CSV table of C-alpha atoms in Angstrom, one decimal:
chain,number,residue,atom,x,y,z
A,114,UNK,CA,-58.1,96.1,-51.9
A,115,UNK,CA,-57.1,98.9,-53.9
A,116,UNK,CA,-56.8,101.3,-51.0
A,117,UNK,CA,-54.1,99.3,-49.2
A,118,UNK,CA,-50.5,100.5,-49.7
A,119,UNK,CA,-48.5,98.6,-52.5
A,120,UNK,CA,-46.2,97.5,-49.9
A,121,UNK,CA,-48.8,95.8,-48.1
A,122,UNK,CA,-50.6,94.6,-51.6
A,123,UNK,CA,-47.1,92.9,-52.7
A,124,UNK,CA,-46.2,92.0,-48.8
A,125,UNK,CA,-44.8,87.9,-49.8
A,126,UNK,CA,-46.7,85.1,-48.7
A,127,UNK,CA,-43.9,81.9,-49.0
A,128,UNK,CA,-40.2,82.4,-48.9
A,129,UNK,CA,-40.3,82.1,-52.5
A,130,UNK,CA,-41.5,85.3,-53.1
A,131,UNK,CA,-39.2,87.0,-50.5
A,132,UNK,CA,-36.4,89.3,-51.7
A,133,UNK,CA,-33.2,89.2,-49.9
A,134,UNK,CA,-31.4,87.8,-47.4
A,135,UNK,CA,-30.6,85.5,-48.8
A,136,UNK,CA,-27.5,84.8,-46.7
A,137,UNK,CA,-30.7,83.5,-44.4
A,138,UNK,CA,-33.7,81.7,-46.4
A,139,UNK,CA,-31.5,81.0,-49.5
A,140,UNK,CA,-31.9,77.9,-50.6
A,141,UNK,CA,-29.6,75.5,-47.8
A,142,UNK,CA,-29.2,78.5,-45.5
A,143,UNK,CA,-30.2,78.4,-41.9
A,144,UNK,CA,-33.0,80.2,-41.4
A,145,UNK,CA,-34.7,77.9,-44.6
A,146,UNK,CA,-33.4,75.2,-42.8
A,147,UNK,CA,-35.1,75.8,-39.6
A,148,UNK,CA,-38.6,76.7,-41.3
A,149,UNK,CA,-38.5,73.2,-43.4
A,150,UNK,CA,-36.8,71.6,-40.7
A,151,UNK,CA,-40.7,72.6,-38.8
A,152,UNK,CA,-38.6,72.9,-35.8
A,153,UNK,CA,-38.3,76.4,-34.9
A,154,UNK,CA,-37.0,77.8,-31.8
A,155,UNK,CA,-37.3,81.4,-30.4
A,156,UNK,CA,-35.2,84.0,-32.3
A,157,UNK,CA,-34.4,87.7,-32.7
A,158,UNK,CA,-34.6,89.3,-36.4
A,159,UNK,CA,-32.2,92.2,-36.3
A,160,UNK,CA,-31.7,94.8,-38.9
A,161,UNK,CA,-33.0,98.0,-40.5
A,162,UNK,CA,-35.9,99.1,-41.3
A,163,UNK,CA,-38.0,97.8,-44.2
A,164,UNK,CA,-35.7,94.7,-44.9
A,165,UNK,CA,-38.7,91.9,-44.1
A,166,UNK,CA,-38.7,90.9,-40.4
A,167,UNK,CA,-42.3,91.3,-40.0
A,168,UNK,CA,-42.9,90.0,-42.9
A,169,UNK,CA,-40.5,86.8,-42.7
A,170,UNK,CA,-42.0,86.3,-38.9
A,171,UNK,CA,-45.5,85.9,-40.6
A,172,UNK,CA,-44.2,83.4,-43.7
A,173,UNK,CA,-43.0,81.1,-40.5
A,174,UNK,CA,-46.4,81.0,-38.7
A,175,UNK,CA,-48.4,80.6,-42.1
A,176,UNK,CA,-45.8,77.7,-43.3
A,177,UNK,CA,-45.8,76.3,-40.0
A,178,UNK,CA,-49.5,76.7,-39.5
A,179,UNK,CA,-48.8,77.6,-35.8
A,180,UNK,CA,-51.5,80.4,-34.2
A,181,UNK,CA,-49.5,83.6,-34.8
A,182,UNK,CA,-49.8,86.2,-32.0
A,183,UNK,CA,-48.7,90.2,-32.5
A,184,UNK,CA,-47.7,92.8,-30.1
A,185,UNK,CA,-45.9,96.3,-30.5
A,186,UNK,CA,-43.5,97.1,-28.0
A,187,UNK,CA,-44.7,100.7,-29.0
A,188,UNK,CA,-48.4,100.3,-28.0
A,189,UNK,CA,-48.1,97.2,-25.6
A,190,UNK,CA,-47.6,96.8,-21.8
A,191,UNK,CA,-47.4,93.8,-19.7
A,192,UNK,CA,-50.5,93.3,-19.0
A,193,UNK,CA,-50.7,92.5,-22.5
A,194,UNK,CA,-47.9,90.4,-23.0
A,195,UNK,CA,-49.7,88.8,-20.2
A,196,UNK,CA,-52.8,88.2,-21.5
A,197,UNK,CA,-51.4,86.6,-25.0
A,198,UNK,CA,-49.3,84.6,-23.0
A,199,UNK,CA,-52.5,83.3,-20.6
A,200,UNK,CA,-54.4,82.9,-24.8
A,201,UNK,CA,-51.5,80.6,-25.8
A,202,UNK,CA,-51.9,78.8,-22.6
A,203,UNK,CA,-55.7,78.1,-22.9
A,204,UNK,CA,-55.4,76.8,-26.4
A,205,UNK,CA,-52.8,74.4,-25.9
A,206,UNK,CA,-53.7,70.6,-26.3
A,207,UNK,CA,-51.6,67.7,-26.0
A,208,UNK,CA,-49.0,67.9,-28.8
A,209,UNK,CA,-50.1,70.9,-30.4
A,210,UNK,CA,-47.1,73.1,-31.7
A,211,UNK,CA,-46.4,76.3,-29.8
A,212,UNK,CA,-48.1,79.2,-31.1
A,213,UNK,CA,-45.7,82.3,-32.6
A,214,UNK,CA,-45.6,85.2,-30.4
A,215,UNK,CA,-44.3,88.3,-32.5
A,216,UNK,CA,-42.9,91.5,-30.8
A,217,UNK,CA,-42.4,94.1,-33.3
A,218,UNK,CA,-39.5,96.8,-32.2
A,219,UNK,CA,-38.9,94.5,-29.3
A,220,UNK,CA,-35.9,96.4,-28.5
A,221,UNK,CA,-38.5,99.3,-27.2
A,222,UNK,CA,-39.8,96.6,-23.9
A,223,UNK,CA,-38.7,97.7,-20.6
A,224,UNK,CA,-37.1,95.6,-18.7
A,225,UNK,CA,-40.1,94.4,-16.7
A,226,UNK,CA,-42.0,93.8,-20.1
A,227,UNK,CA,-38.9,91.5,-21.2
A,228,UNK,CA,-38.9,89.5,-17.6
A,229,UNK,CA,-42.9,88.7,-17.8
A,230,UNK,CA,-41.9,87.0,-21.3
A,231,UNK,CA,-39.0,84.9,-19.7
A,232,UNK,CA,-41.0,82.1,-18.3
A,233,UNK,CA,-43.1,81.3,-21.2
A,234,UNK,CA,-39.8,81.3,-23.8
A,235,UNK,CA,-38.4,78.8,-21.3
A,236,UNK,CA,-41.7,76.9,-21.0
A,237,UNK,CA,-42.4,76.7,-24.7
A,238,UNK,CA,-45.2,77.9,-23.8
A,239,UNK,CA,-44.7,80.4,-27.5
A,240,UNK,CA,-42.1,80.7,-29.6
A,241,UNK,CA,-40.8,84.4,-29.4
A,242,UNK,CA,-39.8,86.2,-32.5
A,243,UNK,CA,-38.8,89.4,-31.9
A,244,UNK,CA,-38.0,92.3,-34.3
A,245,UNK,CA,-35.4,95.3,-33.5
A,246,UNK,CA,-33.3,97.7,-35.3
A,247,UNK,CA,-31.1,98.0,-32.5
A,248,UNK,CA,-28.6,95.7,-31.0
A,249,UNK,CA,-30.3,93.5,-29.1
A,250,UNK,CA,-26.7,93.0,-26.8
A,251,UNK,CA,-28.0,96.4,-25.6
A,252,UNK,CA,-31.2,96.2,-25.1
A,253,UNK,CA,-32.3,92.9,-24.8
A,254,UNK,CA,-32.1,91.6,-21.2
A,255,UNK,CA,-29.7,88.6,-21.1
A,256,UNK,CA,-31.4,85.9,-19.5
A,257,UNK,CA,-33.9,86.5,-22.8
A,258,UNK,CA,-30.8,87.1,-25.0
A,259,UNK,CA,-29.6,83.9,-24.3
A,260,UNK,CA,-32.6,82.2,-25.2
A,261,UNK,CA,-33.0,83.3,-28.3
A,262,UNK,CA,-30.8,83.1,-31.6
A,263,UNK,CA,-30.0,86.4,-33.2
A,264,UNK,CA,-30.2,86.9,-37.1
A,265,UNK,CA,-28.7,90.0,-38.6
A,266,UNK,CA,-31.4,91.2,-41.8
A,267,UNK,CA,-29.2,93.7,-44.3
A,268,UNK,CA,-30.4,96.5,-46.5
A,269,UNK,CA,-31.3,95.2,-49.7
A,270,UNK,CA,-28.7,95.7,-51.8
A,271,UNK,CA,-29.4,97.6,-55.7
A,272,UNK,CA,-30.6,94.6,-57.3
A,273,UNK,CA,-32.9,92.7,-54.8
A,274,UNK,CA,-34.9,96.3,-54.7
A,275,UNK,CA,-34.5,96.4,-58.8
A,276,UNK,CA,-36.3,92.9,-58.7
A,277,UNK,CA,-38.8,94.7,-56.1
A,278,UNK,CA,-39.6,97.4,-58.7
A,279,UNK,CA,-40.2,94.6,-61.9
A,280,UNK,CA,-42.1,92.4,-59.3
A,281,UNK,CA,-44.9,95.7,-58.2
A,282,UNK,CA,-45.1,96.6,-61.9
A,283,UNK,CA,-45.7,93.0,-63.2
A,284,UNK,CA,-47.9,91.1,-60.4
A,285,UNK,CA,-49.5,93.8,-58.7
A,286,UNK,CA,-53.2,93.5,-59.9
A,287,UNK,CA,-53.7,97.9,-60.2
A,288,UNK,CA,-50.4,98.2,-61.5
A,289,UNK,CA,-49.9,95.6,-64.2
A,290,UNK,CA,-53.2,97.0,-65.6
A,291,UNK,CA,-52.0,100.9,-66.3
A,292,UNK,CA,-49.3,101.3,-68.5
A,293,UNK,CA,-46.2,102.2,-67.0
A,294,UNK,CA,-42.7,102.4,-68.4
A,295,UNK,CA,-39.5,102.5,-65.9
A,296,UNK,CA,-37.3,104.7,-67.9
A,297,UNK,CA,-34.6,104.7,-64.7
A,298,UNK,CA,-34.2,103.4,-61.8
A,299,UNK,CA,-31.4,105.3,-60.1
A,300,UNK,CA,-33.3,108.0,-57.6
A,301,UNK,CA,-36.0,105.0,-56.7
A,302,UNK,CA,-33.4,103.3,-55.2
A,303,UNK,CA,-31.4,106.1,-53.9
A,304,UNK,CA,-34.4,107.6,-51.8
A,305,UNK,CA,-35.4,104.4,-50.8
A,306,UNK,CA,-32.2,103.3,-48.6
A,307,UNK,CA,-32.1,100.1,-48.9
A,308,UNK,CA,-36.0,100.1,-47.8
A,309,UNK,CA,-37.9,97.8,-49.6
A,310,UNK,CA,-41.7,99.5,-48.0
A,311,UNK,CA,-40.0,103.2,-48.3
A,312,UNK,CA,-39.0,101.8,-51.8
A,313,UNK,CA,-42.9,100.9,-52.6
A,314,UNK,CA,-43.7,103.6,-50.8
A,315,UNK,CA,-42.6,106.0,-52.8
A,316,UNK,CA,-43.4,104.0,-56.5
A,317,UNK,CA,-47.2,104.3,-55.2
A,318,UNK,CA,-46.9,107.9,-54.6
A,319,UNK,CA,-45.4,108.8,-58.0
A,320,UNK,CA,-47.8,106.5,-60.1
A,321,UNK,CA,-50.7,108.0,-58.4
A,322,UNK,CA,-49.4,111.4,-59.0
A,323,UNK,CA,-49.6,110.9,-62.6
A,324,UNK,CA,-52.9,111.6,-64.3
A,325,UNK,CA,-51.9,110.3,-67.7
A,326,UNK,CA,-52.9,107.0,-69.1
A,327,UNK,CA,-49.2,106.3,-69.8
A,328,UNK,CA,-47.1,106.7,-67.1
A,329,UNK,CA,-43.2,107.3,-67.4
A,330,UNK,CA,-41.0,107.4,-64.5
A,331,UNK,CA,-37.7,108.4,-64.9
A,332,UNK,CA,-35.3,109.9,-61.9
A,333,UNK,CA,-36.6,113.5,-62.4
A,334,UNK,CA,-40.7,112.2,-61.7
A,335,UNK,CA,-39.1,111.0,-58.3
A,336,UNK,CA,-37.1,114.0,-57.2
A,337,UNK,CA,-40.6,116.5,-58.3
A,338,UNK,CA,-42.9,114.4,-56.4
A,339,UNK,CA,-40.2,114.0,-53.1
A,340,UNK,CA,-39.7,117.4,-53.1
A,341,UNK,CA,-42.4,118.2,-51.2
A,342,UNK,CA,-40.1,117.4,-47.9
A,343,UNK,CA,-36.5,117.7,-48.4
A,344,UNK,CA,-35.7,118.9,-45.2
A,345,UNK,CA,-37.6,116.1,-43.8
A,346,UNK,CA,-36.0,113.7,-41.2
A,347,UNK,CA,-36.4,109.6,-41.4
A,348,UNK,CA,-35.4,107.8,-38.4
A,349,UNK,CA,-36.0,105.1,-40.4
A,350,UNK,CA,-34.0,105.8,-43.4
A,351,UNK,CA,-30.2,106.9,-45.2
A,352,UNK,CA,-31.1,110.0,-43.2
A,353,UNK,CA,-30.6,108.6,-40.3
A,354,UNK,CA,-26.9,107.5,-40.8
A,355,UNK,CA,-26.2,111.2,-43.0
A,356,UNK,CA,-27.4,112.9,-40.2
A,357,UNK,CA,-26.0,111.0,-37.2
A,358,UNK,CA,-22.5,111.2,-39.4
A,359,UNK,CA,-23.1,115.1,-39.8
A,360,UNK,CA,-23.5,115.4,-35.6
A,361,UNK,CA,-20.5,113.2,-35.0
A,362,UNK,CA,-18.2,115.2,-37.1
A,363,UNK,CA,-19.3,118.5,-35.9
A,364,UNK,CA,-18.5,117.3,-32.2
A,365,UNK,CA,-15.1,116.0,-33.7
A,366,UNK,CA,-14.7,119.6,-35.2
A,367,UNK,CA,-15.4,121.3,-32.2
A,368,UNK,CA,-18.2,122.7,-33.5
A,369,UNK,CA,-20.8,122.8,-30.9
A,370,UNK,CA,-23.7,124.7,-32.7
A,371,UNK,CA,-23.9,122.7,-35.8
A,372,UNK,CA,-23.5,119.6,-33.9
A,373,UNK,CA,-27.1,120.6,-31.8
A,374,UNK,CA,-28.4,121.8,-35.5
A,375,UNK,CA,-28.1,118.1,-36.2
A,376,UNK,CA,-29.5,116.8,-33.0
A,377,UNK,CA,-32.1,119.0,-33.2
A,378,UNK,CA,-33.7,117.5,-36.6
A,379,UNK,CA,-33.3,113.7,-35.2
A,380,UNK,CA,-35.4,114.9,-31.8
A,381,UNK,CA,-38.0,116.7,-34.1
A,382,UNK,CA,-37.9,113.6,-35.9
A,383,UNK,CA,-38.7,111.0,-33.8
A,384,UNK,CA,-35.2,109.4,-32.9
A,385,UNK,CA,-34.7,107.1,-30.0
A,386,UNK,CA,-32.7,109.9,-27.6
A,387,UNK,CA,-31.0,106.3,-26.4
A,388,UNK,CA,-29.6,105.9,-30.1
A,389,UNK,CA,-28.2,109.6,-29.7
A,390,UNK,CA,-26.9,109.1,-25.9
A,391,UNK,CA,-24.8,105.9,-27.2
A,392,UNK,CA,-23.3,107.5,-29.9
A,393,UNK,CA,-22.3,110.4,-27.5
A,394,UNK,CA,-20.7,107.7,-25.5
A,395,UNK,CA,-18.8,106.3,-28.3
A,396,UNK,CA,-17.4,109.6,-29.7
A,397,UNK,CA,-16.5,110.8,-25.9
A,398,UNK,CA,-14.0,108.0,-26.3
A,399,UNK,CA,-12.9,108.0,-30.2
A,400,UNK,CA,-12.9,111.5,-30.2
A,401,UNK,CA,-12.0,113.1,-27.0
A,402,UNK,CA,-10.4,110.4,-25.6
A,403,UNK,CA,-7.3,110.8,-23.3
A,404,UNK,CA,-7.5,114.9,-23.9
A,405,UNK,CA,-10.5,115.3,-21.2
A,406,UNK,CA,-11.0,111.3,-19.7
A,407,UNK,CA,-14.4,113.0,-17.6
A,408,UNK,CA,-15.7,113.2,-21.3
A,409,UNK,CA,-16.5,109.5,-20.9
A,410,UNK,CA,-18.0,110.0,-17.2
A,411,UNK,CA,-20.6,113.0,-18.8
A,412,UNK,CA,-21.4,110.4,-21.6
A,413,UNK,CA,-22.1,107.4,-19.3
A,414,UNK,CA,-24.1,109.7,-17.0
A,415,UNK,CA,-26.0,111.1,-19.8
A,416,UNK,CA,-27.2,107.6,-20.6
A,417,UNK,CA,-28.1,107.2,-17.6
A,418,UNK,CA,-30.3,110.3,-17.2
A,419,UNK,CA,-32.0,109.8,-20.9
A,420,UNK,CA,-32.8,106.3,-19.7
A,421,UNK,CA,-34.5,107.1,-17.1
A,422,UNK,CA,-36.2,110.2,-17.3
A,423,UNK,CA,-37.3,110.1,-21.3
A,424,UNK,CA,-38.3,112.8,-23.9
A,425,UNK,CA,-39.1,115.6,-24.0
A,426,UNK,CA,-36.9,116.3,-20.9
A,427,UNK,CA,-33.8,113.9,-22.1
A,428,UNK,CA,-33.0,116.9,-24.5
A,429,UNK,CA,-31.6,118.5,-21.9
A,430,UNK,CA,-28.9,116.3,-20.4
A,431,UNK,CA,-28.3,115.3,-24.1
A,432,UNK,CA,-27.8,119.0,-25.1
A,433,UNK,CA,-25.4,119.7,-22.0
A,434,UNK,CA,-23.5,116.6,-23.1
A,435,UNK,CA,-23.3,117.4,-26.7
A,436,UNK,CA,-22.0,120.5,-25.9
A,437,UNK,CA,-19.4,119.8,-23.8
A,438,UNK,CA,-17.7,116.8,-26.0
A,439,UNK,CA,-18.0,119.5,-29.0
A,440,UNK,CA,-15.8,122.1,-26.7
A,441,UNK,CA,-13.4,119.5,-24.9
A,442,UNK,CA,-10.2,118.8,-26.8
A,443,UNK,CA,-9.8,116.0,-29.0
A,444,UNK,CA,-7.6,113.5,-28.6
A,445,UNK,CA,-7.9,109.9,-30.9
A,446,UNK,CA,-4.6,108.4,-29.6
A,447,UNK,CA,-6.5,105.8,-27.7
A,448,UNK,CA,-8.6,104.7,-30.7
A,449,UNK,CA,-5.2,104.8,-32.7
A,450,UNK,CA,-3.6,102.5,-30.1
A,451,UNK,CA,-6.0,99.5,-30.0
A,452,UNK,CA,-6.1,99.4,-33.8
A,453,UNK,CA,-2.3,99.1,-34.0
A,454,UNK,CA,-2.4,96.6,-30.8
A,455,UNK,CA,-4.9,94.7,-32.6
A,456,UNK,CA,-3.2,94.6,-36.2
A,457,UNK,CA,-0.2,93.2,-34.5
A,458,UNK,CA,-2.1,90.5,-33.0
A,459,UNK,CA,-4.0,89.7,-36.1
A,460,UNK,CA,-0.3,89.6,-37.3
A,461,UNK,CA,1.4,87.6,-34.9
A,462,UNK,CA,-0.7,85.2,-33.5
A,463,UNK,CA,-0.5,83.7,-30.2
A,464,UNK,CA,2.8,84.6,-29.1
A,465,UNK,CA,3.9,83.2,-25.6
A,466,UNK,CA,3.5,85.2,-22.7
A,467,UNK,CA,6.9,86.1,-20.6
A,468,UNK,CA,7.3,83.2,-17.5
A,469,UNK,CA,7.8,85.5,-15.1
A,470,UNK,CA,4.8,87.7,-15.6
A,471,UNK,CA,2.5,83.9,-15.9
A,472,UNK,CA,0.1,83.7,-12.3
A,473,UNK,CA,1.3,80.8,-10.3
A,474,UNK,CA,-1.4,79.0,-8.4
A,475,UNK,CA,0.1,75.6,-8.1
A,476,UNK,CA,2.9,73.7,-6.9
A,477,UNK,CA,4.0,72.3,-10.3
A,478,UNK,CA,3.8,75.8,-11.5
A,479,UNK,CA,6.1,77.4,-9.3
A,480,UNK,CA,8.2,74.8,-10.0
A,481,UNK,CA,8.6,75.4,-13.9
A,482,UNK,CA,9.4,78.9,-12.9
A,483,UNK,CA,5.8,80.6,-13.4
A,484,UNK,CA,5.9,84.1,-12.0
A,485,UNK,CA,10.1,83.6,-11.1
A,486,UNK,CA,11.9,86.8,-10.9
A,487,UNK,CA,8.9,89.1,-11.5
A,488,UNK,CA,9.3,92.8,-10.2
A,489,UNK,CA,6.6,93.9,-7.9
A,490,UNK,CA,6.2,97.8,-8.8
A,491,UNK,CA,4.5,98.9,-5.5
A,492,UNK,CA,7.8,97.7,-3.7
A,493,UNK,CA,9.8,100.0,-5.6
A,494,UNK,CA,10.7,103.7,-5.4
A,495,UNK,CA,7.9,105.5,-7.3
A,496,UNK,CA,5.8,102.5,-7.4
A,497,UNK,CA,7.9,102.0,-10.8
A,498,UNK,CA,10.4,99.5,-11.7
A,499,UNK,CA,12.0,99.3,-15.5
A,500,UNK,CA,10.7,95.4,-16.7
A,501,UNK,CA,10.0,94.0,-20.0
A,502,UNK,CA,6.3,93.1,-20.2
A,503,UNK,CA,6.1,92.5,-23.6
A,504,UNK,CA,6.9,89.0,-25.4
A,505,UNK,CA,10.5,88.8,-26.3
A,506,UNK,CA,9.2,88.6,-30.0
A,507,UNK,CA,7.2,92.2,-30.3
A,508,UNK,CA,9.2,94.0,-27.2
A,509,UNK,CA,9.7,97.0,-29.3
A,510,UNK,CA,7.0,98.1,-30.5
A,511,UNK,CA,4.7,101.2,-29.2
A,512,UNK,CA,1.1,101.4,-29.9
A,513,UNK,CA,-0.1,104.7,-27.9
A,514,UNK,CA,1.8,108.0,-29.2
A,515,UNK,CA,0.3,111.0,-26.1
A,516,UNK,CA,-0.8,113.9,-28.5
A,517,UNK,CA,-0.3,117.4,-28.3
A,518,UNK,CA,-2.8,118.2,-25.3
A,519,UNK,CA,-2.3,119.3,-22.4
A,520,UNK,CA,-3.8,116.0,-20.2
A,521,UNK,CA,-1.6,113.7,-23.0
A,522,UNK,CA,1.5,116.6,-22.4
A,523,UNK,CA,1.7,115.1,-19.0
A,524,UNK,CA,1.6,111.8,-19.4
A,525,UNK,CA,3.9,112.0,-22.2
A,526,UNK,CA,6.8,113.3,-19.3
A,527,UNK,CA,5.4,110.4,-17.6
A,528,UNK,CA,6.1,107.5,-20.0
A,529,UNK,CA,9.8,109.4,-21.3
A,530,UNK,CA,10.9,109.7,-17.9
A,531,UNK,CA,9.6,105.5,-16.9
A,532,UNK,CA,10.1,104.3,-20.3
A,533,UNK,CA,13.4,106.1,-21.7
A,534,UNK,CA,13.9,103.5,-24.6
A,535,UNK,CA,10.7,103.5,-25.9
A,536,UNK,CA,9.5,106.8,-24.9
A,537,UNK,CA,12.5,109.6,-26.1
């Protein structure tokens, strides 16, 4: 028993004993609900690493002493999803409750792994829990998506993981036996991420490290024993954001090389290349925007090509793309725009739209003037015709402001010479 890991000696058995989330299995909370309720239908757990999905999938099965079935999407192909599936099937009996089929890192299933699980979800035939720390809107197939409610699982926040540290030291049976004194906990929790097993994880390995009979552990004992790796990447960690951060502001600096030094460490790390694609797709827009619009079209292709060929290879197209969004110009006017459109809306409310720009499909709408009097641009010289399109009450106001590029330069003498009032 001694050999196993502490996070695996102090993994909880009853939601009792489970820190955080408590926005879920707190007392009166939905997910507690659910559980006592006994009636529990399929769900996705999404969140970070090392917050307690696996282990909050297995304190369901054991409290609802349903069979509890485990595949990782990692190691697991269809034919095994199959073959659970067929289990489940066989050991059914006439009001028995469905047995718990848990996919760890479910967001990893292909698509024809996720269909072969349909029928059974829809059947009953097992209750899916699946576990992701991705968004399952992108890569969980809807027909499953839509069977399944979605709960977001948070880092554990400074206190739940100083509660973790005073629960290992006080109910873990090596532990609470050696005499160790917690002098601070500041660099625990800071290397740990909001990670409760990386949080364990590392307690373990500086306890063990110490050959004295009383063990003090203050933040300098973490950083000497960590040291070992500083340079190491966690796809699993803070790391991952610091260093995902570090790429998308070195493309947004125009900084090509320090923006692959970047990508480089999350490839020799183990990162999803799909993690890194979507982000490319998101800064191609943000960042680059109106200044170069076929920065979107490289981004959107690159997915494309990293989702279907795979790594090693999908370093390639990724490269090629990261390069040429850290070379383009940058333009954030169209990420500046929709966050002033929105703020206005947020501000205003529901304000009516013009009568004349309303569709008209009926009768009785034509008669109340819907669509009356509105100017058909293609009908005009130019395919342009000066009209109000705004409400009366916000007509005014100018969300996107063209920036000094030359793409923007032109559509700048674009909007002054349509839009002289606004545009000056």
């Amino acid at each position: 028993m001694e050999n196993k890991p502490l996070a695996e000696r102090m993994r909880p058995k009853t939601l009792d004993d489970y820190i955080g989330q408590k926005h879920l299995v707190g007392t009166g909370k939905v997910l507690r609900k659910m559980i006592e309720s006994g009636n529990v239908s399929s769900f996705i757990l999404w969140g970070p690493p090392g917050v307690g999905k696996t282990t909050l999938a297995m304190i369901v099965a054991e409290q609802l002493k349903r069979p509890f079935y485990v595949l990782s999407a990692v190691s697991s192909g269809v034919k095994d999803v199959r073959e659970v599936i067929q289990k489940a099937e066989s050991q059914r009996f006439f009001n028995t409750p469905n047995p718990i089929l848990f996919i760890d890192e479910i967001h990893r299933f292909s698509k024809a792994q996720q269909d072969s699980l349909l029928a059974a979800v829809e059947k009953g035939t097992v209750t899916l829990i699946g576990a992701t720390t991705e968004n399952p809107s992108f890569e969980v197939i809807s027909p499953l998506l839509s069977r399944c409610q979605v709960y977001v699982l948070k880092a554990l926040e400074k206190a739940d993981l100083e509660e973790l540290i005073d629960h290992a030291l006080t109910r873990d049976f090596y532990l609470k036996e050696k005499k160790i004194t917690v002098k601070e906990k500041e660099a625990l929790i800071s290397f740990s991420g909001g990670d409760a097993r990386k949080l364990l994880n590392i307690l373990d390995l500086v306890v063990g490290a110490q050959r004295s009979e009383e063990i003090v552990i203050d933040n300098e004992t973490v950083r000497k024993e960590l040291q070992e790796n500083p340079l190491m990447y966690d796809k699993d960690g803070e790391q991952h954001y610091d260093i995902i951060s570090a790429m998308i502001k070195s493309v947004r600096g125009s900084d090509p090389n320090a923006a692959l030094y970047y990508m480089a460490r999350m490839l020799e790390g183990g990162e999803d290349p799909k993690f890194i694609a979507r982000r490319l797709i998101i800064s191609a827009s943000e960042d680059i925007g109106l200044a170069n619009p076929n920065a979107m079209l490289i981004a959107n292709a690159c997915f494309e090509a990293v989702h279907k060929i795979g790594m090693p290879e999908a370093r390639i197209p990724l490269a090629e793309c990261l390069i040429y969004l850290a070379t383009s110009p940058k333009s954030n006017s169209a990420y500046l725009a929709i966050g002033e459109a929105m703020a206005l809306v947020r501000q205003t409310g529901n304000i009516q739209v013009p009568l004349y720009l309303r569709n008209a499909p009926t009768k009785l709408m034509k008669e109340l003037n819907y669509g009356k009097d509105y100017k058909y641009a293609h009908d005009f010289p130019g395919n342009f015709v000066e009209q109000e399109y705004m409400p009366e009450e916000v007509k005014d106001k100018v969300f996107y402001h063209p920036q000094q590029n030359a793409q923007e330069l032109k559509i700048s003498e674009r909007l002054k010479l349509w839009w002289k009032r606004k545009y000056k």
